[in-house]
Amino acid sequence: MPGSIPGPADGFATLERLPLTPEGVRALRRRVYGDDDAISLVEGEMLFDLARTVGESGCREWRDFFCEAIADLLVHQVQPRGYLGEAEAAWLIARLDGHPVLSSEFAALIRVMELSRSVPDRLAAFALGLVKQVVLTGEGEAITGLRHEPGRVTHADVDALRRVLFVASSEGFGHVTRAEANVLFDIADATANAANDPSFADLFARAIGNHLLAGPGRHAPTRLQVMRREEWLDQRRTLGSGIAATFKTMAANAFGVRTRDVSPEPNPLGDGLTPARVDDEELAWLVARIEARPGLSAAERALLRFLGRECDDLAPSLRELVARAA
């Protein structure tokens, strides 16, 4: 009958009719977890099928259960526990790609990334790409909760981008990857002439600055690898406060505030750990991205002004770009 739950052949015959009720979700939980308190890939696929049938009409209990079950499948049941592998990331992307993502599906994606100690680059870039589609189409109810004119970055879009960047930090220093940086540049290029919310230029400068100046192994001692990138991307910290101050705050949070298993060390930053220049390969990538379209967007100007303040050693090509942004 129209609107009914898939039948016995699909494995979920417990519930009789949509929308799911809290009582029905409890029955579904018993059906999925059974006696072994685990969920299989087949059951995970059926849950995604059920999510497409439910759409946006499911109750809060359904959304919570769906997120919990998918996180258990991809994060808590894998070995080593908590490390999301490439195969699991590919499986999740396959479930989400090719159709408008539901709010429950996006919430499950964020939950998986949030609980994972390691997030493959392709999954983080895919999540940012979902927000990019919201920016380009304006159809963002499922991800940002708001609809707006296409081709403009709103404050809600920036919040979604920041949320993805926060949870995408894998174990280690928490740098913004090239894949993530490219998606952010794609958004900046596509909306260069739009009236974007000013917070986008700020986030763009922070994120790309992180990618260029805080790459893994370049400026972070082993003892500092417990830090994440939230401090760098924190909108409450002004860009003018400087990278050195940001690193010091991150170190303070890592030693004695956020991590109890790491004892404080004197002068954890040491000498020469403040990023001073953009490496040649990163500079070539940056110049190519900026020169891909004529003129400078507001986001690119914010980034170049930031680099001009923070880099002690500006290569000629970067010095020229910084001068254009002045």
XYZ file of C-alpha atoms in Angstrom, residues 5-306:
302
model
C 7.159 0.066 5.223
C 9.122 -2.289 2.945
C 7.953 -5.892 3.298
C 9.574 -9.002 4.752
C 11.874 -9.494 1.772
C 13.505 -6.183 2.662
C 14.021 -7.260 6.267
C 11.981 -4.512 7.945
C 8.441 -5.783 8.413
C 8.184 -4.636 12.029
C 6.501 -1.322 11.310
C 3.234 -1.156 9.439
C 2.896 2.401 8.233
C 4.710 5.706 7.879
C 5.453 8.113 9.402
C 7.584 6.405 11.989
C 6.420 6.852 15.563
C 8.625 6.736 18.697
C 7.130 3.341 19.523
C 7.817 2.115 16.009
C 11.426 3.286 16.203
C 11.930 1.302 19.393
C 10.610 -1.785 17.600
C 12.919 -1.102 14.679
C 15.882 -0.744 17.044
C 15.151 -4.202 18.494
C 14.845 -5.627 14.975
C 18.161 -4.141 13.808
C 20.365 -4.808 16.817
C 18.784 -8.118 17.795
C 20.731 -10.262 20.237
C 24.250 -9.330 19.139
C 23.917 -5.570 19.671
C 25.444 -5.006 16.235
C 24.374 -3.837 12.797
C 25.365 -5.399 9.472
C 26.109 -3.742 6.146
C 22.914 -5.201 4.718
C 20.930 -3.677 7.572
C 22.760 -0.381 7.062
C 21.743 -0.364 3.402
C 18.141 -1.105 4.353
C 18.187 1.757 6.863
C 19.250 4.130 4.090
C 16.461 2.758 1.894
C 14.043 3.354 4.751
C 15.385 6.869 5.207
C 14.543 7.640 1.576
C 11.013 6.316 2.148
C 10.570 8.307 5.351
C 11.985 11.498 3.833
C 11.711 14.521 6.101
C 8.625 13.222 7.909
C 10.389 11.081 10.480
C 10.235 11.852 14.198
C 13.212 12.905 16.315
C 13.582 9.366 17.625
C 13.980 8.077 14.069
C 16.667 10.636 13.252
C 18.579 9.871 16.461
C 18.381 6.122 15.877
C 19.440 6.421 12.240
C 22.523 8.499 13.146
C 23.428 6.143 15.991
C 23.086 3.015 13.875
C 25.170 4.314 10.965
C 27.874 5.545 13.352
C 27.942 2.160 15.081
C 28.294 0.420 11.723
C 31.084 2.601 10.326
C 32.963 3.786 13.411
C 32.396 1.609 16.465
C 32.303 -1.814 14.789
C 35.442 -1.393 12.656
C 38.972 -2.454 13.569
C 40.833 -0.587 14.834
C 37.839 0.871 16.608
C 37.117 4.476 15.772
C 39.117 4.677 12.550
C 36.948 5.275 9.504
C 38.662 3.607 6.555
C 38.533 4.306 2.829
C 36.159 1.374 2.250
C 33.713 2.632 4.869
C 33.947 6.171 3.480
C 33.276 4.901 -0.054
C 30.251 2.927 1.187
C 28.820 6.001 2.911
C 29.411 8.269 -0.079
C 27.689 5.731 -2.338
C 24.622 5.836 -0.084
C 24.472 9.656 -0.224
C 25.630 10.522 -3.722
C 23.333 11.035 -6.676
C 20.266 12.453 -4.909
C 19.359 15.450 -2.713
C 20.603 14.609 0.762
C 18.045 14.436 3.558
C 18.535 16.167 6.899
C 18.740 12.760 8.598
C 21.409 11.623 6.128
C 23.496 14.767 6.577
C 23.168 14.442 10.351
C 24.392 10.835 10.117
C 27.349 11.930 7.965
C 28.318 14.577 10.519
C 27.934 12.102 13.386
C 30.184 9.575 11.670
C 32.870 12.202 11.042
C 32.561 13.603 14.541
C 33.058 10.218 16.199
C 35.863 9.061 13.912
C 39.451 9.394 15.007
C 40.462 9.431 11.356
C 38.404 10.859 8.478
C 39.515 10.089 4.893
C 40.120 13.213 2.831
C 37.573 12.184 0.218
C 34.769 12.034 2.797
C 35.587 15.456 4.240
C 35.694 16.946 0.751
C 32.419 15.209 -0.113
C 30.733 16.730 2.961
C 31.984 20.192 2.024
C 30.772 19.529 -1.512
C 27.254 18.984 -0.189
C 27.354 22.453 1.335
C 28.757 23.793 -1.938
C 25.688 22.452 -3.733
C 23.514 24.311 -1.226
C 25.386 27.520 -2.050
C 25.055 27.009 -5.803
C 21.409 25.908 -5.830
C 20.066 27.758 -2.793
C 18.211 24.594 -1.741
C 19.598 24.160 1.730
C 16.721 23.139 3.956
C 18.159 19.690 4.648
C 21.658 20.938 5.467
C 21.369 24.533 6.659
C 17.650 24.724 7.366
C 17.230 27.656 4.996
C 16.489 28.272 1.327
C 18.061 31.264 -0.405
C 18.826 32.600 -3.853
C 21.395 30.457 -5.675
C 25.019 31.510 -6.006
C 25.409 33.366 -2.701
C 27.014 32.269 0.568
C 24.753 33.018 3.533
C 25.620 33.005 7.220
C 23.830 29.642 7.543
C 26.028 28.271 4.743
C 29.152 29.457 6.565
C 27.970 27.792 9.763
C 27.533 24.524 7.839
C 30.998 24.831 6.278
C 32.567 25.536 9.662
C 30.749 22.589 11.196
C 32.078 20.221 8.542
C 35.605 21.581 8.903
C 35.470 21.118 12.665
C 34.398 17.479 12.560
C 36.610 16.584 9.580
C 39.831 16.993 11.572
C 41.474 13.592 11.697
C 43.818 12.442 14.427
C 46.946 14.552 14.320
C 47.459 18.279 14.017
C 44.143 18.881 12.313
C 45.274 20.719 9.202
C 42.882 21.635 6.388
C 43.613 19.269 3.516
C 44.138 20.122 -0.157
C 40.852 18.461 -1.063
C 38.991 20.628 1.456
C 40.868 23.760 0.380
C 39.940 23.142 -3.262
C 36.237 22.915 -2.402
C 36.441 26.206 -0.502
C 38.174 27.836 -3.477
C 35.465 26.443 -5.779
C 32.847 28.153 -3.615
C 34.818 31.414 -3.557
C 35.208 31.349 -7.356
C 31.532 30.555 -7.998
C 30.353 33.381 -5.720
C 33.103 35.931 -6.369
C 30.656 38.601 -7.549
C 27.840 37.779 -5.123
C 26.866 39.579 -1.928
C 28.240 36.867 0.327
C 27.923 37.041 4.076
C 31.142 38.666 5.379
C 31.795 35.672 7.620
C 32.642 33.593 4.535
C 35.733 35.679 3.718
C 36.846 35.286 7.333
C 36.390 31.496 7.338
C 38.010 31.175 3.914
C 41.104 33.089 5.051
C 41.394 30.991 8.206
C 40.906 27.653 6.452
C 43.207 28.312 3.475
C 45.734 29.934 5.813
C 45.651 26.760 7.897
C 46.245 24.667 4.785
C 49.195 26.784 3.674
C 50.912 27.384 6.996
C 49.995 24.503 9.287
C 50.513 21.399 7.229
C 51.199 18.086 9.013
C 54.728 17.713 10.284
C 55.822 21.190 9.252
C 55.328 23.219 12.385
C 53.822 20.920 15.007
C 55.969 18.812 17.356
C 54.724 15.348 18.197
C 53.458 16.530 21.573
C 51.269 19.094 19.845
C 49.583 16.631 17.529
C 46.717 16.253 19.984
C 45.475 19.692 18.959
C 42.585 20.179 16.589
C 41.866 23.041 14.186
C 38.907 24.579 16.039
C 41.176 27.231 17.560
C 42.446 28.229 14.139
C 38.959 28.435 12.659
C 37.327 30.038 15.719
C 35.416 33.075 14.454
C 35.753 34.706 17.883
C 39.491 35.140 17.315
C 40.301 38.063 15.040
C 42.508 37.377 12.043
C 44.738 40.212 13.123
C 45.666 38.465 16.353
C 48.373 36.597 14.496
C 49.370 33.006 13.971
C 51.821 32.984 16.875
C 49.066 33.936 19.328
C 46.786 31.334 17.808
C 49.393 28.613 18.193
C 50.048 29.618 21.793
C 46.345 29.404 22.632
C 46.132 26.029 20.919
C 49.122 24.827 22.915
C 47.580 26.046 26.154
C 44.363 24.207 25.373
C 46.264 21.049 24.484
C 48.396 21.117 27.610
C 46.237 21.245 30.691
C 42.778 22.158 29.395
C 41.546 19.794 26.713
C 43.801 16.825 27.299
C 44.459 15.323 30.713
C 46.885 12.696 29.459
C 49.427 15.190 28.156
C 51.607 16.936 30.711
C 52.673 20.546 30.159
C 56.047 21.194 28.625
C 58.030 24.430 28.846
C 57.821 26.589 25.733
C 55.973 23.936 23.673
C 56.235 25.966 20.490
C 59.998 26.215 20.708
C 61.953 28.429 18.339
C 61.091 28.774 14.693
C 57.702 27.061 14.885
C 55.738 30.113 13.868
C 54.934 29.669 10.150
C 57.087 32.120 8.180
C 56.614 31.254 4.520
C 54.450 29.352 2.073
C 56.272 26.348 0.614
C 56.971 26.322 -3.113
C 54.456 23.597 -3.983
C 51.727 25.234 -1.914
C 52.542 28.609 -3.450
C 52.243 27.200 -6.988
C 48.829 25.782 -6.074
C 47.720 29.075 -4.502
C 48.794 31.182 -7.482
C 47.076 28.802 -9.915
C 43.830 28.946 -7.927
C 43.846 32.730 -7.668
C 44.813 33.286 -11.302
C 42.094 30.888 -12.508
C 39.656 33.805 -12.703
C 40.197 37.540 -13.301
C 40.233 39.855 -10.332
C 40.238 39.071 -6.630
C 37.199 38.062 -4.632
C 36.598 39.399 -1.138
C 37.583 36.005 0.252
C 40.859 35.972 -1.669
C 41.649 39.508 -0.545
C 41.102 38.504 3.084
C 43.421 35.519 2.630
C 46.179 37.537 0.939
C 46.066 40.285 3.552
C 46.342 37.585 6.212
